[in-house]
Structures are given as structure tokens and as C-alpha cells.
Short mmCIF file of N, CA and C in Angstrom, two decimals:
data_model
loop_
_atom_site.label_atom_id
_atom_site.label_comp_id
_atom_site.label_asym_id
_atom_site.label_seq_id
_atom_site.Cartn_x
_atom_site.Cartn_y
_atom_site.Cartn_z
N MET A 155 0.82 -1.02 -0.05
CA MET A 155 -0.11 0.02 0.06
C MET A 155 0.81 1.18 -0.03
N SER A 156 0.50 2.04 -0.82
CA SER A 156 1.44 3.50 -1.25
C SER A 156 1.55 4.28 0.30
N LEU A 157 2.12 5.26 0.53
CA LEU A 157 2.03 6.21 1.60
C LEU A 157 0.76 7.22 1.26
N GLN A 158 0.53 7.54 0.26
CA GLN A 158 -0.73 8.52 -0.19
C GLN A 158 -1.97 7.59 0.35
N ALA A 159 -1.95 6.59 -0.13
CA ALA A 159 -3.11 5.66 0.23
C ALA A 159 -3.64 5.34 1.70
N TYR A 160 -2.46 5.07 2.36
CA TYR A 160 -2.43 4.83 3.85
C TYR A 160 -3.01 6.24 4.53
N THR A 161 -2.39 7.42 4.10
CA THR A 161 -2.76 8.58 4.55
C THR A 161 -3.90 8.74 4.56
N ALA A 162 -4.63 8.62 3.31
CA ALA A 162 -5.82 8.78 2.84
C ALA A 162 -6.86 7.91 3.78
N ALA A 163 -6.33 6.72 3.95
CA ALA A 163 -7.29 5.79 4.73
C ALA A 163 -7.01 6.28 5.87
N ALA A 164 -5.92 6.48 6.63
CA ALA A 164 -6.14 7.06 8.29
C ALA A 164 -6.76 8.07 8.17
N THR A 165 -6.85 9.26 7.07
CA THR A 165 -7.63 10.52 7.63
C THR A 165 -9.01 10.17 7.41
N ARG A 166 -9.63 9.66 6.79
CA ARG A 166 -10.86 9.07 6.63
C ARG A 166 -11.20 8.44 7.92
N ALA A 167 -10.68 7.65 8.34
CA ALA A 167 -11.14 6.70 9.81
C ALA A 167 -11.05 7.47 11.26
N GLU A 168 -10.14 8.97 10.90
CA GLU A 168 -10.00 9.55 12.08
C GLU A 168 -11.22 10.52 12.50
N THR A 169 -11.45 10.64 13.79
CA THR A 169 -12.51 11.24 14.18
C THR A 169 -11.62 12.70 14.36
N PRO A 170 -12.25 13.84 14.68
CA PRO A 170 -11.83 14.89 14.63
C PRO A 170 -10.95 15.09 16.02
N ARG A 171 -11.27 14.41 17.13
CA ARG A 171 -10.91 14.54 18.31
C ARG A 171 -9.27 13.51 18.06
N ASP A 172 -9.42 12.51 17.33
CA ASP A 172 -8.24 12.01 16.79
C ASP A 172 -7.30 12.80 16.24
N MET A 173 -7.70 13.58 15.14
CA MET A 173 -6.63 14.41 14.84
C MET A 173 -6.28 15.35 15.42
N GLU A 174 -6.97 15.67 16.36
CA GLU A 174 -6.49 16.73 17.28
C GLU A 174 -5.37 16.36 18.10
N TYR A 175 -5.60 15.16 18.49
CA TYR A 175 -4.68 14.45 19.36
C TYR A 175 -3.27 14.00 18.61
N ARG A 176 -3.64 13.40 17.42
CA ARG A 176 -2.10 13.32 16.56
C ARG A 176 -1.62 14.85 16.39
N LEU A 177 -2.32 15.55 16.08
CA LEU A 177 -1.71 17.01 15.80
C LEU A 177 -0.64 17.83 17.10
N PHE A 178 -1.72 17.67 18.15
CA PHE A 178 -0.80 17.61 19.47
C PHE A 178 0.59 17.01 19.34
N GLY A 179 0.51 15.58 19.48
CA GLY A 179 1.35 14.81 19.63
C GLY A 179 2.53 15.50 18.44
N GLN A 180 2.38 15.66 17.32
CA GLN A 180 3.29 16.19 16.34
C GLN A 180 3.73 17.59 16.77
N VAL A 181 3.35 18.44 17.11
CA VAL A 181 3.71 19.83 17.58
C VAL A 181 4.22 19.89 18.73
N THR A 182 4.03 18.83 19.91
CA THR A 182 4.49 18.71 20.90
C THR A 182 6.03 18.00 20.74
N ARG A 183 6.27 16.94 20.14
CA ARG A 183 7.46 16.41 19.59
C ARG A 183 8.51 17.64 19.09
N ALA A 184 7.87 18.31 18.11
CA ALA A 184 8.98 19.33 17.52
C ALA A 184 9.11 20.49 18.75
N LEU A 185 8.45 20.70 19.73
CA LEU A 185 9.02 21.65 20.95
C LEU A 185 10.07 20.99 21.64
N VAL A 186 9.57 19.31 22.17
CA VAL A 186 10.65 18.62 22.56
C VAL A 186 11.88 18.74 22.00
N HIS A 187 11.98 18.46 20.59
CA HIS A 187 13.17 18.48 19.96
C HIS A 187 13.79 19.99 20.16
N ALA A 188 13.18 20.88 19.91
CA ALA A 188 13.49 22.42 19.96
C ALA A 188 14.18 22.85 21.11
N SER A 189 13.54 22.28 22.00
CA SER A 189 14.02 22.37 23.75
C SER A 189 15.48 21.89 23.66
N THR A 190 15.89 20.91 22.70
CA THR A 190 17.14 20.31 22.83
C THR A 190 18.39 20.59 22.29
N VAL A 191 17.90 21.71 21.16
CA VAL A 191 19.04 22.00 20.19
C VAL A 191 19.54 23.27 20.96
N ASP A 192 20.62 23.75 20.19
CA ASP A 192 21.32 24.55 20.80
C ASP A 192 20.79 26.10 20.41
N GLU A 193 20.76 26.96 21.38
CA GLU A 193 19.89 28.24 21.60
C GLU A 193 20.41 29.23 19.99
N LYS A 194 21.55 28.81 19.48
CA LYS A 194 21.72 29.37 18.35
C LYS A 194 21.19 28.67 17.18
N ASP A 195 20.61 27.72 17.00
CA ASP A 195 19.62 27.28 16.21
C ASP A 195 18.25 27.79 16.19
N LEU A 196 18.09 29.10 15.57
CA LEU A 196 17.06 29.80 15.58
C LEU A 196 15.69 29.25 14.85
N ALA A 197 16.12 28.82 13.77
CA ALA A 197 15.12 28.17 12.71
C ALA A 197 14.35 26.98 13.60
N THR A 198 15.17 26.19 14.21
CA THR A 198 14.28 25.01 14.76
C THR A 198 13.34 25.49 15.50
N ARG A 199 13.92 26.33 16.63
CA ARG A 199 13.21 27.15 17.89
C ARG A 199 11.94 27.43 17.06
N ILE A 200 12.01 28.21 16.53
CA ILE A 200 11.05 29.42 15.65
C ILE A 200 10.13 28.64 15.25
N ASP A 201 10.40 27.62 14.32
CA ASP A 201 9.59 26.90 13.83
C ASP A 201 8.60 26.06 14.61
N ALA A 202 9.12 25.52 15.48
CA ALA A 202 8.80 24.70 16.49
C ALA A 202 7.36 25.90 17.31
N LEU A 203 7.96 26.70 18.03
CA LEU A 203 6.97 27.76 18.68
C LEU A 203 6.12 28.47 17.78
N ASP A 204 6.23 28.76 16.53
CA ASP A 204 5.08 29.39 15.55
C ASP A 204 4.33 28.30 15.25
N TRP A 205 4.62 26.82 15.20
CA TRP A 205 3.66 25.71 14.65
C TRP A 205 2.50 25.54 15.99
N ASN A 206 3.22 25.80 16.98
CA ASN A 206 2.48 25.68 18.40
C ASN A 206 1.38 27.05 18.60
N ARG A 207 2.13 28.05 18.34
CA ARG A 207 1.43 29.17 18.42
C ARG A 207 0.11 28.93 17.37
N ARG A 208 0.36 28.83 16.27
CA ARG A 208 -0.54 28.64 15.31
C ARG A 208 -1.85 27.66 15.37
N LEU A 209 -1.31 26.24 16.23
CA LEU A 209 -2.39 25.60 16.58
C LEU A 209 -2.97 26.12 17.91
N TRP A 210 -2.70 26.66 18.60
CA TRP A 210 -3.43 27.13 19.81
C TRP A 210 -4.34 28.67 19.22
N SER A 211 -3.91 29.06 18.05
CA SER A 211 -4.64 30.30 17.67
C SER A 211 -5.87 29.74 16.80
N THR A 212 -5.64 28.76 16.26
CA THR A 212 -6.53 27.98 15.36
C THR A 212 -7.60 27.55 16.64
N LEU A 213 -7.19 27.05 17.56
CA LEU A 213 -8.16 26.70 18.69
C LEU A 213 -8.90 27.51 19.32
N ALA A 214 -8.18 28.82 19.65
CA ALA A 214 -9.03 29.77 19.88
C ALA A 214 -9.79 30.60 19.19
N SER A 215 -9.47 30.54 18.03
CA SER A 215 -10.63 30.92 16.66
C SER A 215 -11.79 30.32 16.87
N THR A 216 -11.48 28.85 16.64
CA THR A 216 -12.96 28.16 16.61
C THR A 216 -13.53 28.11 18.06
N CYS A 217 -13.01 28.40 18.83
CA CYS A 217 -14.06 28.83 20.18
C CYS A 217 -14.87 29.99 20.13
N GLY A 218 -14.59 30.59 19.10
CA GLY A 218 -15.84 31.78 19.05
C GLY A 218 -16.43 31.58 18.35
N GLU A 219 -16.65 30.46 17.51
CA GLU A 219 -17.57 30.11 16.52
C GLU A 219 -18.80 29.67 17.28
N SER A 220 -19.95 30.13 16.41
CA SER A 220 -21.61 29.60 17.24
C SER A 220 -21.84 28.29 16.96
N SER A 221 -21.22 27.54 16.05
CA SER A 221 -21.07 26.09 15.82
C SER A 221 -20.58 25.40 16.93
N ASN A 222 -19.55 26.00 17.80
CA ASN A 222 -18.53 25.19 18.39
C ASN A 222 -19.47 24.73 19.50
N ALA A 223 -19.67 23.15 19.69
CA ALA A 223 -20.33 22.69 20.99
C ALA A 223 -19.71 22.42 22.28
N LEU A 224 -18.45 22.96 22.51
CA LEU A 224 -18.23 22.96 23.71
C LEU A 224 -18.74 23.95 24.66
N PRO A 225 -18.75 23.52 25.91
CA PRO A 225 -19.36 24.64 27.08
C PRO A 225 -18.57 25.99 27.07
N PRO A 226 -19.36 27.00 26.97
CA PRO A 226 -18.57 28.21 27.41
C PRO A 226 -17.33 28.33 28.13
N ALA A 227 -17.37 27.60 29.16
CA ALA A 227 -16.30 27.68 30.22
C ALA A 227 -15.31 27.20 29.76
N VAL A 228 -14.99 26.00 28.96
CA VAL A 228 -14.18 25.22 28.30
C VAL A 228 -13.73 26.22 27.22
N ARG A 229 -14.49 26.67 26.29
CA ARG A 229 -14.08 27.72 25.19
C ARG A 229 -13.08 28.76 25.81
N ALA A 230 -13.51 29.36 26.98
CA ALA A 230 -12.67 30.92 27.86
C ALA A 230 -11.56 30.24 28.21
N GLN A 231 -11.47 28.88 28.27
CA GLN A 231 -10.20 28.50 29.05
C GLN A 231 -9.22 28.00 28.06
N ILE A 232 -9.66 27.48 27.00
CA ILE A 232 -8.93 27.32 25.74
C ILE A 232 -8.53 28.51 25.10
N VAL A 233 -9.26 29.78 24.90
CA VAL A 233 -8.81 30.92 24.71
C VAL A 233 -7.92 31.63 25.37
N SER A 234 -8.09 31.35 26.98
CA SER A 234 -7.09 31.88 27.80
C SER A 234 -5.63 31.29 27.74
N LEU A 235 -5.96 29.71 27.72
CA LEU A 235 -4.31 29.08 27.17
C LEU A 235 -3.80 29.68 26.04
N SER A 236 -4.82 29.69 25.16
CA SER A 236 -3.81 30.35 23.74
C SER A 236 -3.44 31.92 23.95
N LEU A 237 -3.96 32.77 24.72
CA LEU A 237 -3.34 33.77 24.92
C LEU A 237 -1.98 33.64 25.89
N PHE A 238 -1.91 32.69 26.95
CA PHE A 238 -0.76 32.42 27.82
C PHE A 238 0.60 31.61 26.65
N VAL A 239 0.00 31.00 25.81
CA VAL A 239 0.72 30.07 24.76
C VAL A 239 1.45 31.38 24.24
N ASN A 240 0.85 32.27 23.45
CA ASN A 240 1.49 33.18 22.84
C ASN A 240 2.81 34.07 23.47
N ARG A 241 1.98 34.58 24.91
CA ARG A 241 3.02 35.35 25.71
C ARG A 241 4.36 34.47 25.97
N HIS A 242 4.22 33.08 26.54
CA HIS A 242 5.11 32.35 27.01
C HIS A 242 5.98 31.81 25.59
N SER A 243 5.80 31.90 24.41
CA SER A 243 6.44 31.83 23.27
C SER A 243 7.38 32.85 23.20
N SER A 244 6.79 34.26 23.35
CA SER A 244 7.71 35.23 23.12
C SER A 244 8.83 35.20 24.12
N ALA A 245 8.51 35.02 25.23
CA ALA A 245 9.42 35.15 26.26
C ALA A 245 10.22 33.82 26.30
N VAL A 246 10.12 32.51 25.59
CA VAL A 246 11.18 31.61 25.33
C VAL A 246 12.07 32.30 24.10
N MET A 247 11.66 32.69 23.23
CA MET A 247 12.21 33.13 22.08
C MET A 247 13.46 34.51 22.87
N ARG A 248 12.89 34.98 23.67
CA ARG A 248 13.86 36.04 24.54
C ARG A 248 14.70 35.59 25.38
N GLY A 249 14.64 34.30 25.57
CA GLY A 249 15.70 33.57 26.50
C GLY A 249 15.03 33.73 28.46
N GLU A 250 13.76 34.30 28.13
CA GLU A 250 13.08 34.50 29.75
C GLU A 250 12.63 33.39 30.19
N GLU A 251 12.31 32.52 29.49
CA GLU A 251 11.55 31.05 29.92
C GLU A 251 12.19 29.86 28.82
N THR A 252 11.76 28.69 29.24
CA THR A 252 11.84 27.45 28.50
C THR A 252 10.96 26.76 27.94
N PHE A 253 10.93 26.01 27.14
CA PHE A 253 9.97 25.38 26.46
C PHE A 253 8.97 24.51 27.43
N GLN A 254 9.65 24.18 28.43
CA GLN A 254 8.77 23.27 29.28
C GLN A 254 7.21 23.66 29.59
N ASP A 255 6.79 24.55 29.79
CA ASP A 255 5.69 25.14 30.14
C ASP A 255 4.70 24.74 29.02
N LEU A 256 5.25 24.86 27.69
CA LEU A 256 4.40 24.86 26.43
C LEU A 256 4.03 23.35 26.63
N ILE A 257 5.33 22.46 26.44
CA ILE A 257 5.03 20.97 26.35
C ILE A 257 4.33 20.40 27.43
N ASP A 258 4.25 21.01 28.69
CA ASP A 258 3.25 20.51 29.71
C ASP A 258 1.96 20.55 29.28
N ILE A 259 1.73 22.05 28.68
CA ILE A 259 0.36 22.08 28.49
C ILE A 259 -0.13 21.38 27.47
N ASN A 260 0.61 20.93 26.27
CA ASN A 260 0.30 20.05 25.23
C ASN A 260 -0.10 18.94 25.75
N ARG A 261 0.70 18.37 26.49
CA ARG A 261 0.68 17.11 26.85
C ARG A 261 -0.69 16.80 27.83
N MET A 262 -0.96 17.86 28.84
CA MET A 262 -2.31 17.96 29.37
C MET A 262 -3.28 18.09 28.23
N MET A 263 -3.30 18.62 27.05
CA MET A 263 -4.30 18.50 26.18
C MET A 263 -4.45 17.12 25.69
N MET A 264 -3.37 16.38 25.58
CA MET A 264 -3.47 15.13 24.87
C MET A 264 -4.00 14.19 25.88
N GLN A 265 -3.54 14.20 26.83
CA GLN A 265 -4.43 13.42 27.80
C GLN A 265 -5.76 13.53 28.04
N GLY A 266 -6.33 14.83 27.90
CA GLY A 266 -7.88 14.64 27.63
C GLY A 266 -8.50 14.64 26.42
N LEU A 267 -7.34 14.63 25.27
CA LEU A 267 -7.88 14.02 23.92
C LEU A 267 -7.64 12.51 23.79
N ALA A 268 -6.92 11.76 24.44
CA ALA A 268 -6.82 10.29 24.38
C ALA A 268 -7.90 9.52 24.52
N PRO A 269 -7.70 8.56 23.43
CA PRO A 269 -8.89 7.48 23.51
C PRO A 269 -9.17 7.07 24.89
N SER A 270 -8.41 6.91 25.63
CA SER A 270 -8.52 6.21 27.16
C SER A 270 -9.62 7.17 27.98
N ALA A 271 -9.30 8.57 27.58
CA ALA A 271 -10.06 9.60 28.18
C ALA A 271 -11.46 9.59 27.55
N GLN A 272 -11.56 9.40 26.55
CA GLN A 272 -12.92 9.41 25.57
C GLN A 272 -13.87 8.63 26.23
N GLN A 273 -13.20 7.02 26.52
CA GLN A 273 -14.16 6.02 26.91
C GLN A 273 -14.50 6.34 28.64
N ALA A 274 -13.64 7.20 29.16
CA ALA A 274 -14.02 7.62 30.79
C ALA A 274 -15.06 8.50 30.75
N ALA A 275 -15.24 9.42 29.84
CA ALA A 275 -16.10 10.43 29.71
C ALA A 275 -17.44 9.71 29.21
#
């Protein structure tokens, strides 16, 4: 089976929640890797931080849509986390903070999105 066929089949079988989980995993791996490279490797660090910011920005913007089925309190928390991620990412680039808080937040989101969390709910 070709990679394209596998990717198409996997995408059709994924729920939106599964897709979010997978995306958080990819972004978090990029953040973990960026946290280990030399501080002079700006491209790797910026790429990971930017990808994470875009993920959180997208989540925050979807929380403002009337079709969003999440409870208002959860949507507000996601928007708040998005704002924190944005500020903290800037602090990481200035050398004032580390990647760890961003990695921890993403991992917590992944725990909530994990298939085992779906069954418990």
C-alpha cells in the first residue's frame, strides 16, 4: 500500500478528536526537539514555537464560532491558554523562559484527548 493511500485511509478513519490528538503529538514532539537544540539554532526553535502558536490560535478562533459545541467555560479556558501560549512563546524566544511549560500544556491537552479519556467520559 502506498503512503498516500495509507494517509488517505487513516484520515477518513480519524475522528476530529483523534486528529487533534495526533496534531498535538506532532507539535509537542517539535517543541521537545527544539528544547534540546543549541540556542543558536533559531530556525528549529522558531519553527516549533510558531507551529504551536498557530495550533493554539486556531483552537482559540474556533472557540468563537457559534457552531462550537464546547461549553462556554471550556471555550474560555482554551482562549486563555492560547493567550498564555502566545506570551510564553515570546518569552522563550527572548531567553526568559523555557519550552517546558508549553510542552506540559500540550501533554495535558493530549491526556484529555486520548482515546482512554474518551471512554472515561
